[in-house]
Short mmCIF file of C-alpha atoms in Angstrom, two decimals:
data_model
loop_
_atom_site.label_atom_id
_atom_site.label_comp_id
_atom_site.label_asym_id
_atom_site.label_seq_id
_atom_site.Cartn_x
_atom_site.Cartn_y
_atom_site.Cartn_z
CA UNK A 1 -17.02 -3.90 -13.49
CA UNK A 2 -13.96 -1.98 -12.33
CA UNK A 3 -10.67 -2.41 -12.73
CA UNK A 4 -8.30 -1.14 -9.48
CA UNK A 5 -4.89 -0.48 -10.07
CA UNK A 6 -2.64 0.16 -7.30
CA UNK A 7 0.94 0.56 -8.64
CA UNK A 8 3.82 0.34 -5.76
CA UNK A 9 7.43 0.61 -5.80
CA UNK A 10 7.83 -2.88 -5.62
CA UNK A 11 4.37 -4.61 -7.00
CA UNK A 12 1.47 -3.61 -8.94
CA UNK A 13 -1.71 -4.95 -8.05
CA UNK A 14 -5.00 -5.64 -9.98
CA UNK A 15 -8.37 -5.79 -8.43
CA UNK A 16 -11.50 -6.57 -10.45
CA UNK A 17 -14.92 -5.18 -8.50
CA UNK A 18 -18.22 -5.96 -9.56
CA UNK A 19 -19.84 -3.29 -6.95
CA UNK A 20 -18.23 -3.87 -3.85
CA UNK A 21 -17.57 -7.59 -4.34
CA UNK A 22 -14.16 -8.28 -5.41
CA UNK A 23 -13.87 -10.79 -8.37
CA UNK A 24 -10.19 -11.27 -8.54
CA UNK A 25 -7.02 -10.41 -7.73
CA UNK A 26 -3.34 -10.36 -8.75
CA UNK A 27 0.15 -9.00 -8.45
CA UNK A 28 2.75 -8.61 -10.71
CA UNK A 29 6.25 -6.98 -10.07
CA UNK A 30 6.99 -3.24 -11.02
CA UNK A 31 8.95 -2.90 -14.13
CA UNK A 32 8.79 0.72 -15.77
CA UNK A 33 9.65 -1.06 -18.54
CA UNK A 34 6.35 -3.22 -18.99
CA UNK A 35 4.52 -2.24 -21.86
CA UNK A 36 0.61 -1.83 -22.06
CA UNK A 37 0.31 -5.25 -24.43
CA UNK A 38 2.41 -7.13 -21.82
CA UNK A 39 0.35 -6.27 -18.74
CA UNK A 40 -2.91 -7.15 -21.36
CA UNK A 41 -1.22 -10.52 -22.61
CA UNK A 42 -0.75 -11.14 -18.25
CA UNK A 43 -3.64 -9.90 -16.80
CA UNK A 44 -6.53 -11.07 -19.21
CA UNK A 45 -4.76 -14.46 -19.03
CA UNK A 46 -5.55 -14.51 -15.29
CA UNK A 47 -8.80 -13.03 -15.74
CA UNK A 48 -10.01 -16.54 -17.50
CA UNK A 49 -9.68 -18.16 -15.09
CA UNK A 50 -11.85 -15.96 -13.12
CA UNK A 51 -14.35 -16.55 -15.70
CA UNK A 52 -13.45 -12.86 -17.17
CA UNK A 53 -12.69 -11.12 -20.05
CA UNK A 54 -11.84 -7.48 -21.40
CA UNK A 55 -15.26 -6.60 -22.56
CA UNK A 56 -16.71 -6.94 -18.32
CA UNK A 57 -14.22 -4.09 -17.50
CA UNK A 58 -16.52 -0.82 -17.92
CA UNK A 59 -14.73 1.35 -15.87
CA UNK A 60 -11.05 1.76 -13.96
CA UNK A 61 -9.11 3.53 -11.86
CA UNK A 62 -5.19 3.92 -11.04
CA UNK A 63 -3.15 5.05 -8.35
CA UNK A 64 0.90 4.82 -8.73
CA UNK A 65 4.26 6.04 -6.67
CA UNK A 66 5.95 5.04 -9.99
CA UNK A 67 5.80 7.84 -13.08
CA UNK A 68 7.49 5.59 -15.45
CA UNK A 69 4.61 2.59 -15.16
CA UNK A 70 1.81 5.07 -14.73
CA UNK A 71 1.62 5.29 -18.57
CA UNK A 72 1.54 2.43 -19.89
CA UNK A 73 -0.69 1.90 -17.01
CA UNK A 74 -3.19 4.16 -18.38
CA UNK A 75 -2.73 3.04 -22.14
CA UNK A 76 -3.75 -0.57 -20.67
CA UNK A 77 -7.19 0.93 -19.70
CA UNK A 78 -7.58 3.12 -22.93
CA UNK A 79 -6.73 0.95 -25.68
CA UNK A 80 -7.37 -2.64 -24.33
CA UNK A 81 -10.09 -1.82 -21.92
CA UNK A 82 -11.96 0.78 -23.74
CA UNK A 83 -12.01 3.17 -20.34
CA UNK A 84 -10.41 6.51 -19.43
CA UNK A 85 -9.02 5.64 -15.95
CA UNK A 86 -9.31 8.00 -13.41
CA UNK A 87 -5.91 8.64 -11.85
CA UNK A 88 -5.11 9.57 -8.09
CA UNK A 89 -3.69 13.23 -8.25
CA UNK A 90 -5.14 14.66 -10.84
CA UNK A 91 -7.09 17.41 -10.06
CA UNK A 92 -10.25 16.68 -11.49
CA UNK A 93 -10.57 13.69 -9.15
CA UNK A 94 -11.76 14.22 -5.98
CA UNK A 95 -11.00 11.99 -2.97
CA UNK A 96 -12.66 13.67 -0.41
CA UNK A 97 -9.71 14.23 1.81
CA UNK A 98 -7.23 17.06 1.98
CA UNK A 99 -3.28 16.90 2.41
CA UNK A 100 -2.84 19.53 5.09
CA UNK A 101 0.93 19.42 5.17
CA UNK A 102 3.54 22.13 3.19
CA UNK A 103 3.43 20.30 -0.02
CA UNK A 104 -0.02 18.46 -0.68
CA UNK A 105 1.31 17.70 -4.24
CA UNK A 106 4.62 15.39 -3.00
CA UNK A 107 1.73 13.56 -1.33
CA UNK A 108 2.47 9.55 -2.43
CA UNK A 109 -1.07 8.66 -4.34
CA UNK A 110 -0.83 5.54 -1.90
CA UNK A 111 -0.87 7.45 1.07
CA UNK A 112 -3.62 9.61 0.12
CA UNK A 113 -5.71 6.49 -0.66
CA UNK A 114 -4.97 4.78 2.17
CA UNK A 115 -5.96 7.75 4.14
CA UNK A 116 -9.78 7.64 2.40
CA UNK A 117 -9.86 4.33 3.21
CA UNK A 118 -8.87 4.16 7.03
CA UNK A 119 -10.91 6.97 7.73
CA UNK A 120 -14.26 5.43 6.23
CA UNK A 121 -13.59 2.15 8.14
CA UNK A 122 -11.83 3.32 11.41
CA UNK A 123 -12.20 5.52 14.57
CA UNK A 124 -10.22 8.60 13.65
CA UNK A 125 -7.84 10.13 14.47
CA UNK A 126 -5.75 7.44 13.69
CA UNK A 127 -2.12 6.29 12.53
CA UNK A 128 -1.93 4.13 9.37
CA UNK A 129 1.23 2.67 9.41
CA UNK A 130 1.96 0.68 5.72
CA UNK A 131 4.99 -1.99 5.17
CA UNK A 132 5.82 -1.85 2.14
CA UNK A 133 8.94 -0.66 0.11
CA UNK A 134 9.61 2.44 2.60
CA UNK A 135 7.57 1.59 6.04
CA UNK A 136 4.97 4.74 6.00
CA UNK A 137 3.27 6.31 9.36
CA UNK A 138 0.35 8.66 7.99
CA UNK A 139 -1.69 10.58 10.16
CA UNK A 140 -5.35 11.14 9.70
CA UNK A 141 -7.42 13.61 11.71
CA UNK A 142 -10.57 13.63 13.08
CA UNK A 143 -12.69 14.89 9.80
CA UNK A 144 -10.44 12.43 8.02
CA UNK A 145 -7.76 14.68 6.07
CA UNK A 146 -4.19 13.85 5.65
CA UNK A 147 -1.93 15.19 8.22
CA UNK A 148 1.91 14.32 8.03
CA UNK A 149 3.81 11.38 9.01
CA UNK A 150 6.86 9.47 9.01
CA UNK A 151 8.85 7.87 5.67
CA UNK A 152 11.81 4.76 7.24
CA UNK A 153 13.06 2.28 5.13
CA UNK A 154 11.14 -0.86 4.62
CA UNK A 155 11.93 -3.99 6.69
CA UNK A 156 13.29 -5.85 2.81
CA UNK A 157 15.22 -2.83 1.99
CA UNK A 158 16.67 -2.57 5.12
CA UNK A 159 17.71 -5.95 4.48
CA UNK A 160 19.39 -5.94 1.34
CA UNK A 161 21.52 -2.86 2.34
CA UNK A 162 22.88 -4.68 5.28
CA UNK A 163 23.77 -7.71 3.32
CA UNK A 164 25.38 -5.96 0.77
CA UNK A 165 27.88 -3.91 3.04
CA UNK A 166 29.01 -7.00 5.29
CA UNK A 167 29.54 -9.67 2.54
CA UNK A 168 29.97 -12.19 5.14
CA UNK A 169 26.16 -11.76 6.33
CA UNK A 170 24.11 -14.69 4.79
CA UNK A 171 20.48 -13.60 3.33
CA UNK A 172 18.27 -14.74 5.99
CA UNK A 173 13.78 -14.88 6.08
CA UNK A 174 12.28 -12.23 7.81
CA UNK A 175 9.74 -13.84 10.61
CA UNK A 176 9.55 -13.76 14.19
CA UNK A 177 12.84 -15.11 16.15
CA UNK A 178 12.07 -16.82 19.77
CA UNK A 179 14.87 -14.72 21.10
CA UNK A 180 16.10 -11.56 21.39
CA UNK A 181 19.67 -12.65 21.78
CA UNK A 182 20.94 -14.48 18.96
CA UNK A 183 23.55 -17.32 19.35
CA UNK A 184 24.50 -17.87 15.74
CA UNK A 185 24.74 -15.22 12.60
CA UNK A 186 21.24 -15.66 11.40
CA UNK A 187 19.38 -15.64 14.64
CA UNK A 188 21.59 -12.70 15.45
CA UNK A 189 20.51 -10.89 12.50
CA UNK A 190 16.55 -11.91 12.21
CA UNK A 191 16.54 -10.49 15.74
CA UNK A 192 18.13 -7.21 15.06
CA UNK A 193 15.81 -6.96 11.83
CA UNK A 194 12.71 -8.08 13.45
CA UNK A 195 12.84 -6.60 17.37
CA UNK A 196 14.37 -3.51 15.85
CA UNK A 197 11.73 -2.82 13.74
CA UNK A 198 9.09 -3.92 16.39
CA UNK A 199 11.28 -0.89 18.31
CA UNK A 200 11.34 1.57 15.59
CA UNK A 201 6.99 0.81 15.52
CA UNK A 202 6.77 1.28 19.55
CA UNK A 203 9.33 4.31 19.28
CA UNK A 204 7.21 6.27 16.14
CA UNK A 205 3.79 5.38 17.21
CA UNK A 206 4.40 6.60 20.93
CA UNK A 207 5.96 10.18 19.39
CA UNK A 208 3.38 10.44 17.41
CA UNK A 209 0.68 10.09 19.81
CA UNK A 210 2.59 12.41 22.17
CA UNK A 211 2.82 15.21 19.59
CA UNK A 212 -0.45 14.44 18.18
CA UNK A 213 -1.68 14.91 21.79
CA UNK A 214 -4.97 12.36 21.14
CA UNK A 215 -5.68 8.89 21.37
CA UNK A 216 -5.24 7.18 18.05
CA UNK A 217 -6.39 4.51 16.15
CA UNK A 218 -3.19 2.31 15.01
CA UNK A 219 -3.81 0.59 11.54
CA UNK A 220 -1.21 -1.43 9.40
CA UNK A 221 -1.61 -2.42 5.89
CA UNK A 222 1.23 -4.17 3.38
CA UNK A 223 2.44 -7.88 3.26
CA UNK A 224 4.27 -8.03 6.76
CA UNK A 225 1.35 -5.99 8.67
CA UNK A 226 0.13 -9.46 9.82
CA UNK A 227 3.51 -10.03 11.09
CA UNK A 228 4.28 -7.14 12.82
CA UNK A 229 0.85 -7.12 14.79
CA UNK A 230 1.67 -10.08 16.63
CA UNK A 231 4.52 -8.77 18.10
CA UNK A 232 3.85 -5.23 19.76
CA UNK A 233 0.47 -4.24 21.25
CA UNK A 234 0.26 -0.59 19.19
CA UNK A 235 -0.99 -1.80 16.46
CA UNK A 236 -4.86 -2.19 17.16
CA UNK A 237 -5.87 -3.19 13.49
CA UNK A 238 -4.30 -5.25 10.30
CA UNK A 239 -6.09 -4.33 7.23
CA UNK A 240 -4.77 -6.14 3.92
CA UNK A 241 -6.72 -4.54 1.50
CA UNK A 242 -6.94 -0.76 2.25
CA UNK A 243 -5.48 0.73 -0.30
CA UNK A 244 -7.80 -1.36 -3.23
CA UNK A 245 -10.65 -0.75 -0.79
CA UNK A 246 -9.80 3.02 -1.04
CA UNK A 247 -9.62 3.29 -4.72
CA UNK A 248 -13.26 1.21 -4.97
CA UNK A 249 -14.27 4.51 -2.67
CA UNK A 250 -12.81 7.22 -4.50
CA UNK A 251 -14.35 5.71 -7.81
CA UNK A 252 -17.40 5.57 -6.11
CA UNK A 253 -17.18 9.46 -5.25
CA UNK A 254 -16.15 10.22 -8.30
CA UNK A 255 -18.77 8.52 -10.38
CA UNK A 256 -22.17 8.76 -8.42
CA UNK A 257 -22.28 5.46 -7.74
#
């Protein structure tokens, strides 16, 4: 079986594959300073109750935005899973896309995946757009190669600056308000979070188009994704799992399976 590890800026998440049927999965918050027995201790605990133990693991691979998790990451796989992980960015790993922007290597390993994965399942050229810590807008071309995009800061992030500069501002729940004009503090403020990022989505997805000069497919991935799709008619697609669903690819590529 594999082991999928997608490490984020604010979550890491564990998949467990047995081909292309997912056996479990779980989330734990980012913390560089998690050690490779802690994540065992955590994640084998979970996998018993999945029926699962160390010794089904045969196989794993890891992509991470975060440097400082990324090794104990891999010392999880080595020493308690008995697998050299293969790790997005290396260069003996191929994902069958290129970065065709000035830098390929500043390239988040997220975005990269996500790009394998849209452009397997989708109609390109498309827009991935992905909530999670920063809101991301990637754009794939039509033989399925990273092209650019956008970097704002995510919708929680956004958030917690605001509350922190006005210290009369309450800590509200992100969701959907029924009005655009407020009447009290916290409507006032889930409408300027919510309807301005619904803007800042319309705003960025119409540039892009324009620039891009094609129609393209509009897909959003991350926890609010759902959320966001009910609201504005650009985005055509919600897709939950792309980024685990790319890594299951790239293994795949990368092992002959």
């Amino acid at each position: 079986m594999l082991l999928a590890i997608d490490a984020g800026n604010t979550n890491v998440v564990f998949a467990i594959y047995e081909g292309d049927q997912q056996r479990g999965l779980w989330r734990t918050a980012t913390d560089k300073k998690r050690t490779a027995d802690e994540y065992m201790v955590w994640v084998t605990h979970l996998m018993s109750l999945k029926g699962l133990g160390p010794a089904d693991i045969d196989s794993a691979i890891i992509a991470s935005v975060v440097p400082g998790a990324t090794f104990n990451l891999k010392r999880l796989c080595k020493d308690h899973f008995g697998c050299e992980p293969l790790v997005v960015g290396q260069p003996e790993v191929d994902l069958g896309t290129r970065a065709l922007v000035d830098r390929p290597d500043e390239v988040g390993a997220d975005r990269l995946v996500n790009t394998v994965a849209a452009a397997a399942t989708y109609k390109t050229p498309l827009i991935v757009i992905d909530f999670g810590t920063a809101t991301t807008f990637d754009v794939v071309d039509r033989d399925g190669n990273y092209r650019g995009g956008v970097i704002a800061p995510g919708l929680n992030l956004s958030l917690e600056a605001l509350q922190m500069a006005a210290s009369k501002l309450p800590r509200v729940e992100i969701q959907q308000p029924g009005h655009v004009i407020g009447t009290n503090t916290v409507e006032c403020m889930q409408s300027g979070v919510f309807w301005g990022y619904v803007g800042l989505i319309e705003g960025l997805v119409n540039r892009i188009r324009a620039e891009y000069g094609e129609p393209m497919t509009v897909v959003a991935t991350g926890g609010l994704g759902v959320l966001f799709a009910k609201a504005t008619h650009v985005i055509e697609h919600t897709d939950g799992e792309l980024t685990l669903r790319g890594l299951l690819l790239i293994h795949k590529r990368n092992t002959a399976q």
